[in-house]
Amino acid sequence: MNSHVVPNTKGIVVLGSTSSDPHVVPLFLAKLMLEENGYQVVNLRCFNAPETFVTTAQDHEDIRAIVISNNNGAACEDLEGLSTALGRSKTRIPVILGGRAWLEFTPEIERTLHDHGITHICKDFDALLHTLETMKGTVPCHTLA
Amino acid sequence: MPYPCLRLADTLPSFGELVAFMTMSAKPTVSDVMAAAKREGRVLLQPRGGVGTYEGMRGLLTDIEQGGCADIMPVTVDSHTRLGRFDVATKCLENFPNRLNGFPVVSHGYQVMRQLNDACRKPLQIRHGSPDGRRLMAEAVAGGITSFEGGPIGYNLPYCADVSLEDSFASWAEIDELAGILTEMGHTVEREFFGSLTAVAVPPSIALACTFIEAVCASKKGVRAMSIAIPQGGNMVQDIAALEAIPILAQRYLPADCAVYSVLHQFMGIFPEDRPRADALIFSGALAGYFGKAQKIVCKTHLEAKGIPDTAAILDSLVLSRAGVTGRHVGLPLDRAPIDDERNAILRETQELLDPIVWETDVARAAIEAFHSGQMDIPFPANDAAKGDIFPLRDANGGLRFGSTGNLPFSKASIDRNNALLKTIPRQSHSTLVREAMMYFSNKEPIS
């Protein structure tokens, strides 16, 4: 069975898990789904430092978003330094977080993630796709999908 | 002379002392009990289990042994030790032992391992997940352990992002070399290869190809007792067929004087949350092991979906599995035709993967290059030393097939059969089908 061939015309998504998170399967699932829906995906796989996402995104033109997965509840700690890296970047890139990134979601966690530079939080794959499809341009806005 | 693995720490015993200790041991080795099981047509059971403290670990093993259904005892190692963070494991052991998710073998040291080994009548095996298990191997064999799990592919690609295959093949070659030297001196250290990989819907030919690459490398270092472990996929015909393929592949690829054993890991993927369905999956794994003539089953518990199981759950699952492997519950004759067809297909795929690699002089180098080019691959690798261009789907009967074969060197016959078996599944996106393949047994719908 060959993969569905969809022209990748919607831009590039940089995808990976955070520095302490070994969960790689959700990344491959997200990659499959994004490619089926017209995105080109750079899959950094697992254990990525925050600056890796940003420098990888800077290496590509037509970046649509950085999509970060965290499934060990350590997103707040692992993403320290992301805002600094984004600040050094010359382009404004939407940064979407998904997975099981916390034990219990609280306003404080939302604030911390926003301060780190997360622009959108998605609870599942469908929400990720919906967010990418409905984002206006590349101007980050903080929303919980 | 610096001996492999033993050279890594001054605290380890000399080779002479190690051999003297092994000579004095009156306990049967893992290889002894596996060989007896093969001879007598029995299926051995092994649970998983590991806690931080010596007292806790001894208590766990004693309780399991008193339960009467385990044949080989586990020493599951904690995550810090697996990653070589021995100092972190030691600090944890001193201050927060309950935070350890396994037994920190290196922190305790080989003398404590000897006490633990002495506390059990049954042989112990180390189960871990280290890309570099050399120090662990040294402490283990010095502690009286006669079987050591893992290999350069199965304990690297699914777990590690930053360890090269070159490094993991080199580390595991040293482990195999020590096992080979000891074997040559009459002290068999069995090696077990972990075909479950990422534990998520691994097609049998991929599990078999990875483990046989590791087994061939080990045999070249003198290892003469080895277990090929593959995961229960959940389709009984395919699971039996995959187990039946092991001795045939062993005959083709391994020296005649190697003792090769078949091992089945009960389902390693996403488990049902409710006990009836979890128990059904455990029992069907036991039946697959029985019909597939496995020598050992590594058991799961009904609490798999909920976290680390308690002792009661471990004992219950062993009793359930024991009931399955006696074969008394299913006296029906097997329909051989679909099993034979599936086994032949698995053999063809596996040989198409292995033949370009294992006949090379430098098998490790050939394997590494095959992974880099995608001629060998695994689904969902953490490590970019493997391309990860293949992914699994399930056919209409739940058999594991390839949604994409990537750059695998499969023949037209293999690809045509794979695609034909996927023709009857619903037309949905691959991402949906892959998710369904993974969640196959975790359905929460009421049983009707």
Coordinates of C-alpha atoms in Angstrom, one line a residue:
Chain A
M1 CA 0.0 0.0 0.0
N2 CA 1.5 3.3 -1.0
S3 CA 1.2 6.4 1.1
H4 CA -1.5 8.9 0.0
V5 CA 0.2 11.4 -2.2
V6 CA -0.9 14.9 -1.4
P7 CA 1.1 17.9 -2.8
N8 CA 2.8 19.6 0.1
T9 CA 1.7 23.1 -0.6
K10 CA 0.7 24.4 2.8
G11 CA 4.2 25.1 4.1
I12 CA 6.7 23.4 6.5
V13 CA 6.0 22.3 10.0
V14 CA 9.0 21.6 12.4
L15 CA 8.0 18.8 14.7
G16 CA 9.6 17.3 17.8
S17 CA 9.3 16.4 21.5
T18 CA 10.9 18.3 24.3
S19 CA 14.3 17.7 25.9
S20 CA 13.2 15.1 28.5
D21 CA 10.4 13.4 26.5
P22 CA 11.2 10.1 24.9
H23 CA 7.8 9.6 23.3
V24 CA 8.4 9.3 19.6
V25 CA 5.3 7.5 18.3
P26 CA 3.0 10.5 18.5
L27 CA 5.5 12.5 16.4
F28 CA 5.3 9.9 13.6
L29 CA 1.5 9.9 13.8
A30 CA 1.4 13.7 13.6
K31 CA 3.8 13.6 10.7
L32 CA 1.7 11.2 8.8
M33 CA -1.5 13.2 9.4
L34 CA 0.2 16.6 8.5
E35 CA 1.6 15.2 5.3
E36 CA -1.7 13.7 4.3
N37 CA -3.1 17.2 4.7
G38 CA -0.6 19.0 2.6
Y39 CA 2.2 20.0 5.0
Q40 CA 5.8 19.2 4.6
V41 CA 7.2 18.0 8.0
V42 CA 10.7 18.2 9.4
N43 CA 10.6 15.6 12.2
L44 CA 13.2 16.2 14.8
R45 CA 12.0 13.2 16.8
C46 CA 12.6 13.3 20.6
F47 CA 14.8 15.0 23.2
N48 CA 15.0 18.4 21.6
A49 CA 16.4 21.5 23.4
P50 CA 14.1 24.6 22.9
E51 CA 16.6 26.4 20.6
T52 CA 16.8 23.4 18.3
F53 CA 13.2 24.0 17.2
V54 CA 13.9 27.6 16.5
T55 CA 17.2 27.1 14.7
T56 CA 15.7 24.4 12.5
A57 CA 12.8 26.6 11.6
Q58 CA 15.2 29.4 10.7
D59 CA 16.9 27.0 8.3
H60 CA 13.8 26.6 6.2
E61 CA 11.7 29.0 4.1
D62 CA 7.9 28.8 4.1
I63 CA 7.7 27.8 7.8
R64 CA 4.1 27.4 8.9
A65 CA 4.6 26.5 12.5
I66 CA 6.7 24.8 15.1
V67 CA 4.8 21.9 16.7
I68 CA 6.1 20.6 20.0
S69 CA 5.0 17.4 21.6
N70 CA 5.3 16.7 25.3
N71 CA 3.9 13.5 26.8
N72 CA 5.8 13.3 30.2
G73 CA 4.2 16.3 31.9
A74 CA 7.4 18.3 31.8
A75 CA 6.6 20.9 29.2
C76 CA 7.0 23.9 31.6
E77 CA 10.4 22.9 32.7
D78 CA 11.6 21.6 29.3
L79 CA 10.6 24.7 27.4
E80 CA 12.6 27.2 29.5
G81 CA 14.8 29.1 27.1
L82 CA 12.3 28.9 24.2
S83 CA 11.3 32.5 24.5
T84 CA 14.9 33.6 24.4
A85 CA 15.5 31.6 21.3
L86 CA 12.4 32.9 19.7
G87 CA 13.5 36.4 20.6
R88 CA 16.7 36.0 18.8
S89 CA 14.9 34.8 15.7
K90 CA 14.0 37.4 13.2
T91 CA 10.7 35.8 12.1
R92 CA 7.6 35.3 14.3
I93 CA 6.7 31.7 14.2
P94 CA 3.6 30.2 15.7
V95 CA 4.6 27.6 18.3
I96 CA 2.0 24.9 19.0
L97 CA 2.1 22.5 22.0
G98 CA 0.3 19.2 22.1
G99 CA 0.3 15.9 24.1
R100 CA 0.0 15.2 27.8
A101 CA 2.2 18.1 28.8
W102 CA 1.0 18.6 32.4
L103 CA -0.6 16.6 35.2
E104 CA -3.4 19.1 35.7
F105 CA -3.9 22.1 33.5
T106 CA -4.1 25.4 35.5
P107 CA -4.1 29.1 34.6
E108 CA -0.6 29.2 36.0
I109 CA 0.6 26.5 33.6
E110 CA -1.1 28.3 30.7
R111 CA 0.7 31.6 31.7
T112 CA 4.0 29.9 32.0
L113 CA 3.7 28.2 28.6
H114 CA 2.6 31.5 27.1
D115 CA 5.7 33.2 28.7
H116 CA 7.9 30.5 27.2
G117 CA 6.5 31.4 23.7
I118 CA 3.8 28.8 23.1
T119 CA 1.1 30.4 21.0
H120 CA -1.4 27.6 20.7
I121 CA -2.2 24.5 22.8
C122 CA -3.9 21.5 21.2
K123 CA -5.5 18.7 23.0
D124 CA -5.4 16.2 20.1
F125 CA -4.5 15.6 16.5
D126 CA -7.7 17.0 15.1
A127 CA -7.2 20.2 17.1
L128 CA -3.7 20.5 15.7
L129 CA -4.9 20.2 12.2
H130 CA -7.8 22.7 12.9
T131 CA -5.4 25.1 14.4
L132 CA -3.0 25.0 11.5
E133 CA -5.8 25.4 9.0
T134 CA -7.4 28.3 10.8
M135 CA -4.3 30.3 11.9
K136 CA -4.2 33.6 10.2
G137 CA -0.8 34.3 8.5
T138 CA 2.1 33.7 10.8
V139 CA 1.1 36.1 13.6
P140 CA 1.1 34.2 16.9
C141 CA -1.9 34.4 19.1
H142 CA -2.4 32.5 22.3
T143 CA -5.3 30.1 22.1
L144 CA -6.4 26.8 23.7
A145 CA -7.7 24.6 20.9
Chain B
M1 CA 44.9 -8.6 30.5
P2 CA 42.0 -6.2 30.5
Y3 CA 38.9 -8.4 30.1
P4 CA 35.8 -7.1 28.3
C5 CA 33.4 -5.2 30.6
L6 CA 35.3 -6.2 33.7
R7 CA 37.9 -3.6 32.8
L8 CA 35.4 -0.7 33.4
A9 CA 35.7 -0.4 37.2
D10 CA 38.3 -1.1 39.8
T11 CA 35.5 -2.3 42.1
L12 CA 34.8 -5.3 39.8
P13 CA 36.3 -8.7 40.5
S14 CA 39.3 -10.0 38.5
F15 CA 38.5 -12.5 35.7
G16 CA 40.0 -15.2 37.8
E17 CA 37.9 -14.5 40.8
L18 CA 34.8 -14.3 38.5
V19 CA 35.5 -17.7 37.0
A20 CA 36.2 -19.2 40.4
F21 CA 32.9 -17.9 41.7
M22 CA 31.0 -19.2 38.7
T23 CA 32.6 -22.6 39.1
M24 CA 31.4 -22.8 42.7
S25 CA 27.8 -22.0 41.8
A26 CA 25.4 -24.9 42.2
K27 CA 22.4 -23.1 40.7
P28 CA 21.1 -24.0 37.3
T29 CA 21.8 -21.3 34.7
V30 CA 19.1 -19.7 32.5
S31 CA 20.6 -21.7 29.6
D32 CA 20.1 -24.9 31.6
V33 CA 16.5 -24.3 32.2
M34 CA 15.8 -23.1 28.6
A35 CA 17.5 -26.2 27.2
A36 CA 15.4 -28.5 29.5
A37 CA 12.2 -26.7 28.4
K38 CA 13.1 -27.2 24.8
R39 CA 13.9 -30.8 25.3
E40 CA 10.7 -31.5 27.2
G41 CA 8.4 -29.3 25.2
R42 CA 7.5 -27.0 28.1
V43 CA 6.9 -23.2 28.1
L44 CA 8.7 -21.3 30.8
L45 CA 7.2 -18.2 32.3
Q46 CA 9.0 -15.0 33.4
P47 CA 7.4 -11.9 34.9
R48 CA 8.9 -8.4 34.9
G49 CA 9.7 -6.7 38.2
G50 CA 12.2 -4.5 39.9
V51 CA 12.2 -2.1 42.8
G52 CA 15.0 0.1 44.3
T53 CA 16.1 -1.4 47.6
Y54 CA 17.7 -4.8 48.2
E55 CA 15.1 -5.7 50.8
G56 CA 12.3 -4.7 48.5
M57 CA 13.7 -6.6 45.6
R58 CA 14.4 -9.7 47.6
G59 CA 10.8 -9.6 48.9
L60 CA 9.4 -9.2 45.5
L61 CA 11.4 -12.1 44.1
T62 CA 10.6 -14.3 47.1
D63 CA 6.9 -13.6 46.8
I64 CA 7.0 -14.4 43.0
E65 CA 9.0 -17.6 43.6
Q66 CA 6.6 -18.7 46.3
G67 CA 3.7 -18.2 43.9
G68 CA 5.1 -21.2 42.1
C69 CA 4.5 -20.2 38.4
A70 CA 7.7 -18.3 37.5
D71 CA 10.5 -20.3 36.0
I72 CA 13.0 -17.5 35.4
M73 CA 13.2 -14.5 37.8
P74 CA 13.5 -10.9 36.6
V75 CA 15.7 -8.2 37.7
T76 CA 14.3 -5.1 35.9
V77 CA 16.8 -2.2 36.1
D78 CA 15.8 1.4 36.8
S79 CA 15.9 4.1 34.2
H80 CA 18.9 6.0 35.6
T81 CA 21.1 2.9 35.5
R82 CA 19.8 2.1 32.0
L83 CA 21.1 5.4 30.8
G84 CA 24.4 5.1 32.5
R85 CA 23.6 7.7 35.2
F86 CA 25.0 5.6 38.0
D87 CA 25.6 8.5 40.3
V88 CA 22.0 9.7 40.0
A89 CA 20.8 6.2 40.6
T90 CA 23.0 5.9 43.7
K91 CA 21.8 9.2 45.1
C92 CA 18.2 8.1 44.5
L93 CA 18.8 4.8 46.2
E94 CA 20.3 6.7 49.3
N95 CA 17.6 9.3 49.5
F96 CA 14.5 8.4 47.6
P97 CA 14.6 4.6 46.9
N98 CA 10.8 4.6 46.1
R99 CA 11.4 6.9 43.2
L100 CA 13.4 4.2 41.4
N101 CA 11.5 2.3 38.8
G102 CA 13.8 -0.8 39.0
F103 CA 16.7 -2.3 40.7
P104 CA 19.9 -0.2 40.4
V105 CA 22.3 -3.1 39.8
V106 CA 25.5 -1.0 39.5
S107 CA 24.7 1.1 42.6
H108 CA 24.2 -2.0 44.7
G109 CA 27.2 -3.7 43.2
Y110 CA 27.9 -7.3 42.4
Q111 CA 28.2 -8.5 46.0
V112 CA 24.6 -7.5 46.6
M113 CA 23.7 -9.2 43.4
R114 CA 25.2 -12.4 44.7
Q115 CA 23.0 -12.1 47.8
L116 CA 20.0 -11.6 45.7
N117 CA 20.9 -14.5 43.5
D118 CA 21.4 -16.7 46.5
A119 CA 17.9 -15.7 47.8
C120 CA 16.2 -17.4 44.9
R121 CA 16.3 -21.0 43.8
K122 CA 15.4 -20.1 40.2
P123 CA 17.9 -18.4 37.9
L124 CA 17.8 -14.6 37.5
Q125 CA 17.9 -12.6 34.3
I126 CA 18.7 -8.9 33.9
R127 CA 16.1 -6.9 31.9
H128 CA 17.0 -3.3 31.1
G129 CA 17.1 -1.2 28.0
S130 CA 20.6 0.3 27.9
P131 CA 22.3 1.2 24.6
D132 CA 25.6 0.6 26.5
G133 CA 25.1 -2.2 29.0
R134 CA 28.7 -3.1 29.6
R135 CA 29.1 -2.1 33.2
L136 CA 25.7 -3.6 34.0
M137 CA 26.8 -6.8 32.3
A138 CA 30.0 -6.9 34.4
E139 CA 28.2 -6.4 37.7
A140 CA 25.5 -8.9 36.7
V141 CA 27.8 -11.8 35.7
A142 CA 30.0 -11.1 38.7
G143 CA 26.8 -11.3 40.8
G144 CA 25.9 -14.7 39.5
I145 CA 23.5 -13.8 36.7
T146 CA 23.6 -16.1 33.7
S147 CA 21.4 -14.3 31.2
F148 CA 21.6 -10.8 29.9
E149 CA 19.0 -9.1 27.7
G150 CA 19.6 -6.6 24.9
G151 CA 21.4 -5.7 21.8
P152 CA 22.8 -2.8 19.7
I153 CA 19.6 -2.4 17.7
G154 CA 16.7 -3.2 20.0
Y155 CA 18.1 -1.3 23.0
N156 CA 19.2 1.7 20.9
L157 CA 16.9 2.7 18.1
P158 CA 13.6 2.7 19.9
Y159 CA 14.8 4.6 23.0
C160 CA 17.8 6.8 22.2
A161 CA 18.1 9.9 20.1
D162 CA 21.8 10.5 20.6
V163 CA 23.6 7.2 20.6
S164 CA 25.0 6.2 17.2
L165 CA 24.6 2.6 15.9
E166 CA 28.4 2.5 15.7
D167 CA 28.7 3.1 19.4
S168 CA 25.9 0.7 20.4
F169 CA 27.3 -2.1 18.1
A170 CA 30.8 -1.5 19.7
S171 CA 29.4 -1.6 23.3
W172 CA 27.4 -4.8 22.7
A173 CA 30.3 -6.5 20.9
E174 CA 32.2 -6.1 24.2
I175 CA 29.3 -7.7 26.1
D176 CA 29.1 -10.5 23.6
E177 CA 32.8 -11.0 23.9
L178 CA 32.7 -11.5 27.6
A179 CA 29.8 -13.9 27.3
G180 CA 31.7 -15.7 24.6
I181 CA 34.9 -16.0 26.7
L182 CA 32.9 -17.3 29.7
T183 CA 31.1 -19.8 27.4
E184 CA 34.4 -21.0 26.1
M185 CA 35.4 -21.7 29.7
G186 CA 32.3 -23.7 30.3
H187 CA 30.2 -21.0 32.0
T188 CA 27.3 -20.3 29.6
V189 CA 26.0 -16.8 29.7
E190 CA 22.8 -16.7 27.7
R191 CA 22.0 -13.6 25.6
E192 CA 18.4 -12.6 24.8
F193 CA 17.5 -10.2 22.0
F194 CA 14.6 -7.8 22.3
G195 CA 12.5 -7.8 19.1
S196 CA 9.7 -5.8 20.6
L197 CA 11.5 -2.6 19.6
T198 CA 9.1 0.3 20.1
A199 CA 6.5 -2.2 21.3
V200 CA 3.9 -0.6 19.0
A201 CA 2.6 -2.9 16.3
V202 CA 5.9 -4.3 15.0
P203 CA 5.6 -6.5 11.9
P204 CA 7.1 -9.9 12.7
S205 CA 9.7 -9.8 9.9
I206 CA 11.1 -6.6 11.3
A207 CA 11.4 -8.0 14.8
L208 CA 13.0 -11.2 13.5
A209 CA 15.5 -9.4 11.2
C210 CA 16.6 -7.0 14.0
T211 CA 17.1 -9.9 16.5
F212 CA 18.9 -12.1 14.1
I213 CA 21.3 -9.4 13.1
E214 CA 22.1 -9.1 16.8
A215 CA 22.3 -12.9 17.2
V216 CA 24.7 -13.3 14.3
C217 CA 27.0 -10.6 15.7
A218 CA 26.9 -12.4 19.1
S219 CA 27.6 -15.8 17.6
K220 CA 30.7 -14.3 16.0
K221 CA 31.9 -13.3 19.5
G222 CA 31.5 -16.8 20.8
V223 CA 28.0 -16.7 22.3
R224 CA 26.4 -20.1 22.1
A225 CA 23.1 -19.8 23.9
M226 CA 20.6 -17.2 22.8
S227 CA 17.0 -16.3 22.9
I228 CA 15.2 -14.6 20.0
A229 CA 12.3 -12.7 21.6
I230 CA 9.4 -11.3 19.5
P231 CA 6.3 -9.5 20.6
Q232 CA 2.7 -10.9 20.5
G233 CA 1.0 -8.9 17.7
G234 CA -2.4 -10.1 18.6
N235 CA -3.4 -12.2 15.6
M236 CA -3.0 -15.8 16.7
V237 CA -2.1 -17.2 13.3
Q238 CA 0.6 -14.6 12.8
D239 CA 2.0 -15.0 16.3
I240 CA 2.3 -18.8 16.0
A241 CA 3.8 -18.5 12.5
A242 CA 6.4 -15.9 13.7
L243 CA 7.4 -18.2 16.6
E244 CA 7.7 -21.2 14.1
A245 CA 9.9 -19.1 11.9
I246 CA 12.6 -18.7 14.6
P247 CA 14.2 -22.2 14.5
I248 CA 14.1 -22.2 10.7
L249 CA 15.9 -18.8 10.6
A250 CA 18.3 -20.1 13.3
Q251 CA 19.2 -23.0 11.1
R252 CA 19.9 -20.7 8.2
Y253 CA 21.9 -18.0 9.9
L254 CA 23.5 -19.3 13.1
P255 CA 26.2 -21.9 13.7
A256 CA 24.9 -25.4 14.4
D257 CA 26.4 -25.4 17.9
C258 CA 24.4 -22.4 19.0
A259 CA 21.4 -23.2 21.3
V260 CA 18.6 -20.9 20.1
Y261 CA 15.4 -20.5 22.0
S262 CA 12.1 -18.9 21.1
V263 CA 10.6 -16.3 23.4
L264 CA 7.3 -14.4 23.2
H265 CA 6.6 -11.1 24.9
Q266 CA 3.0 -10.9 25.8
F267 CA 1.4 -7.9 24.1
M268 CA 3.7 -4.9 24.5
G269 CA 1.4 -2.2 23.0
I270 CA -1.5 -0.2 24.4
F271 CA -3.3 -2.6 26.8
P272 CA -7.0 -2.8 27.6
E273 CA -7.9 -0.9 30.8
D274 CA -10.5 -3.4 32.0
R275 CA -9.5 -6.6 33.5
P276 CA -11.5 -9.1 31.5
R277 CA -10.1 -7.8 28.2
A278 CA -6.6 -7.5 29.7
D279 CA -6.8 -11.1 30.9
A280 CA -8.1 -12.3 27.6
L281 CA -5.1 -10.8 25.8
I282 CA -2.7 -12.3 28.4
F283 CA -4.3 -15.7 28.0
S284 CA -4.2 -15.5 24.2
G285 CA -0.5 -14.7 24.4
A286 CA 0.0 -17.8 26.5
L287 CA -1.9 -19.9 23.9
A288 CA 0.2 -18.4 21.1
G289 CA 3.4 -19.3 23.0
Y290 CA 2.1 -22.8 23.6
F291 CA 1.1 -23.5 20.0
G292 CA 4.1 -21.7 18.6
K293 CA 6.4 -23.9 20.7
A294 CA 8.1 -21.0 22.5
Q295 CA 10.5 -21.9 25.3
K296 CA 9.6 -18.9 27.3
I297 CA 6.9 -16.2 27.6
V298 CA 7.6 -12.9 29.3
C299 CA 4.4 -12.0 31.0
K300 CA 2.2 -8.9 31.3
T301 CA -0.4 -8.2 34.0
H302 CA -4.0 -6.9 33.9
L303 CA -2.7 -3.7 35.4
E304 CA -0.5 -2.9 32.4
A305 CA -2.6 0.0 31.2
K306 CA -2.6 1.5 34.7
G307 CA 1.1 1.6 35.6
I308 CA 3.6 -0.5 37.5
P309 CA 1.8 -3.7 38.7
D310 CA 1.7 -4.9 42.3
T311 CA 2.8 -8.4 43.3
A312 CA -0.7 -9.8 43.4
A313 CA -1.3 -8.8 39.8
I314 CA 2.1 -10.4 38.8
L315 CA 1.1 -13.6 40.5
D316 CA -2.4 -13.6 38.9
S317 CA -1.0 -13.1 35.4
L318 CA 1.5 -16.0 35.9
V319 CA -1.3 -18.3 37.0
L320 CA -3.4 -17.3 34.0
S321 CA -0.5 -17.7 31.6
R322 CA 0.4 -21.1 33.2
A323 CA -3.2 -22.2 32.4
G324 CA -2.7 -21.2 28.8
V325 CA 0.7 -22.9 28.3
T326 CA -0.4 -26.2 29.6
G327 CA -2.5 -26.5 26.4
R328 CA -5.3 -28.3 28.4
H329 CA -7.8 -25.6 27.7
V330 CA -7.8 -25.9 23.9
G331 CA -7.8 -29.4 22.6
L332 CA -8.8 -28.4 19.1
P333 CA -6.5 -29.3 16.2
L334 CA -4.9 -26.2 14.5
D335 CA -5.8 -25.4 10.9
R336 CA -2.3 -25.6 9.6
A337 CA -2.8 -24.0 6.1
P338 CA -3.1 -20.4 7.2
I339 CA -0.3 -20.7 9.7
D340 CA 2.0 -22.3 7.1
D341 CA 1.2 -19.6 4.6
E342 CA 1.9 -16.9 7.1
R343 CA 5.1 -18.5 8.3
N344 CA 6.4 -18.8 4.7
A345 CA 5.6 -15.2 4.1
I346 CA 7.4 -14.1 7.3
L347 CA 10.4 -16.2 6.3
R348 CA 10.5 -14.7 2.8
E349 CA 10.3 -11.1 4.1
T350 CA 12.9 -11.8 6.9
Q351 CA 15.3 -13.4 4.5
E352 CA 14.9 -10.5 2.1
L353 CA 15.9 -8.2 4.9
L354 CA 18.7 -10.3 6.3
D355 CA 20.5 -11.8 3.3
P356 CA 22.1 -8.5 2.1
I357 CA 23.4 -7.9 5.7
V358 CA 24.4 -11.1 7.5
W359 CA 26.5 -12.7 4.8
E360 CA 28.9 -9.7 4.8
T361 CA 32.2 -10.0 6.7
D362 CA 31.5 -7.0 8.9
V363 CA 27.9 -7.6 9.8
A364 CA 27.7 -4.6 12.1
R365 CA 28.9 -2.3 9.4
A366 CA 26.5 -3.8 6.9
A367 CA 23.6 -3.4 9.3
I368 CA 24.5 0.2 10.1
E369 CA 24.6 1.1 6.4
A370 CA 21.4 -0.7 5.8
F371 CA 19.7 1.3 8.5
H372 CA 21.1 4.6 7.1
S373 CA 19.9 3.8 3.6
G374 CA 16.5 2.5 4.7
Q375 CA 17.2 -1.1 3.4
M376 CA 16.6 -2.0 7.1
D377 CA 14.2 0.0 9.1
I378 CA 11.9 0.0 12.1
P379 CA 8.6 1.7 12.7
F380 CA 8.8 4.9 14.8
P381 CA 12.5 5.0 15.7
A382 CA 13.6 7.6 18.3
N383 CA 17.1 7.6 16.7
D384 CA 17.6 9.1 13.3
A385 CA 20.2 6.4 12.5
A386 CA 17.1 4.6 11.2
K387 CA 14.9 6.3 8.7
G388 CA 11.5 5.4 10.1
D389 CA 10.0 5.3 6.7
I390 CA 7.9 2.2 7.4
F391 CA 4.7 2.1 9.5
P392 CA 2.3 -0.7 10.5
L393 CA -1.3 -1.3 9.7
R394 CA -3.6 -4.2 10.6
D395 CA -5.4 -6.3 8.0
A396 CA -9.1 -7.3 8.4
N397 CA -8.1 -10.1 10.8
G398 CA -5.8 -8.0 12.9
G399 CA -2.6 -9.3 11.3
L400 CA 0.2 -6.7 11.2
R401 CA 1.2 -5.5 7.8
F402 CA 3.1 -2.6 6.3
G403 CA 1.3 0.6 5.5
S404 CA 4.5 1.7 3.9
T405 CA 7.5 -0.5 3.2
G406 CA 9.8 2.5 2.8
N407 CA 13.0 1.5 1.2
L408 CA 13.0 -2.1 2.4
P409 CA 14.4 -4.6 -0.2
F410 CA 11.2 -6.6 -0.4
S411 CA 10.4 -8.7 -3.5
K412 CA 7.4 -8.1 -5.6
A413 CA 5.8 -11.2 -4.1
S414 CA 6.2 -9.9 -0.6
I415 CA 4.8 -6.5 -1.5
D416 CA 1.9 -7.9 -3.5
R417 CA 0.9 -10.2 -0.6
N418 CA 1.1 -7.4 1.9
N419 CA -1.0 -5.1 -0.3
A420 CA -3.5 -7.7 -1.1
L421 CA -4.1 -8.3 2.6
L422 CA -4.8 -4.6 3.1
K423 CA -7.2 -4.3 0.3
T424 CA -10.2 -5.2 2.5
I425 CA -9.7 -2.7 5.2
P426 CA -11.8 0.5 5.3
R427 CA -10.6 3.4 3.1
Q428 CA -9.4 5.9 5.7
S429 CA -6.3 8.1 6.0
H430 CA -3.1 6.3 7.0
S431 CA -2.8 8.3 10.2
T432 CA -6.2 7.1 11.3
L433 CA -5.4 3.5 10.3
V434 CA -2.1 3.5 12.2
R435 CA -3.8 4.9 15.3
E436 CA -6.4 2.1 15.0
A437 CA -3.6 -0.5 14.6
M438 CA -2.0 0.7 17.8
M439 CA -5.3 1.0 19.8
Y440 CA -6.5 -2.4 18.5
F441 CA -6.9 -3.9 22.0
S442 CA -7.7 -0.8 24.0
N443 CA -11.2 -0.4 22.7
K444 CA -13.5 0.9 25.5
E445 CA -16.7 -0.1 23.7
P446 CA -18.9 -2.5 25.8
I447 CA -18.4 -6.1 24.9
S448 CA -21.5 -7.3 23.0

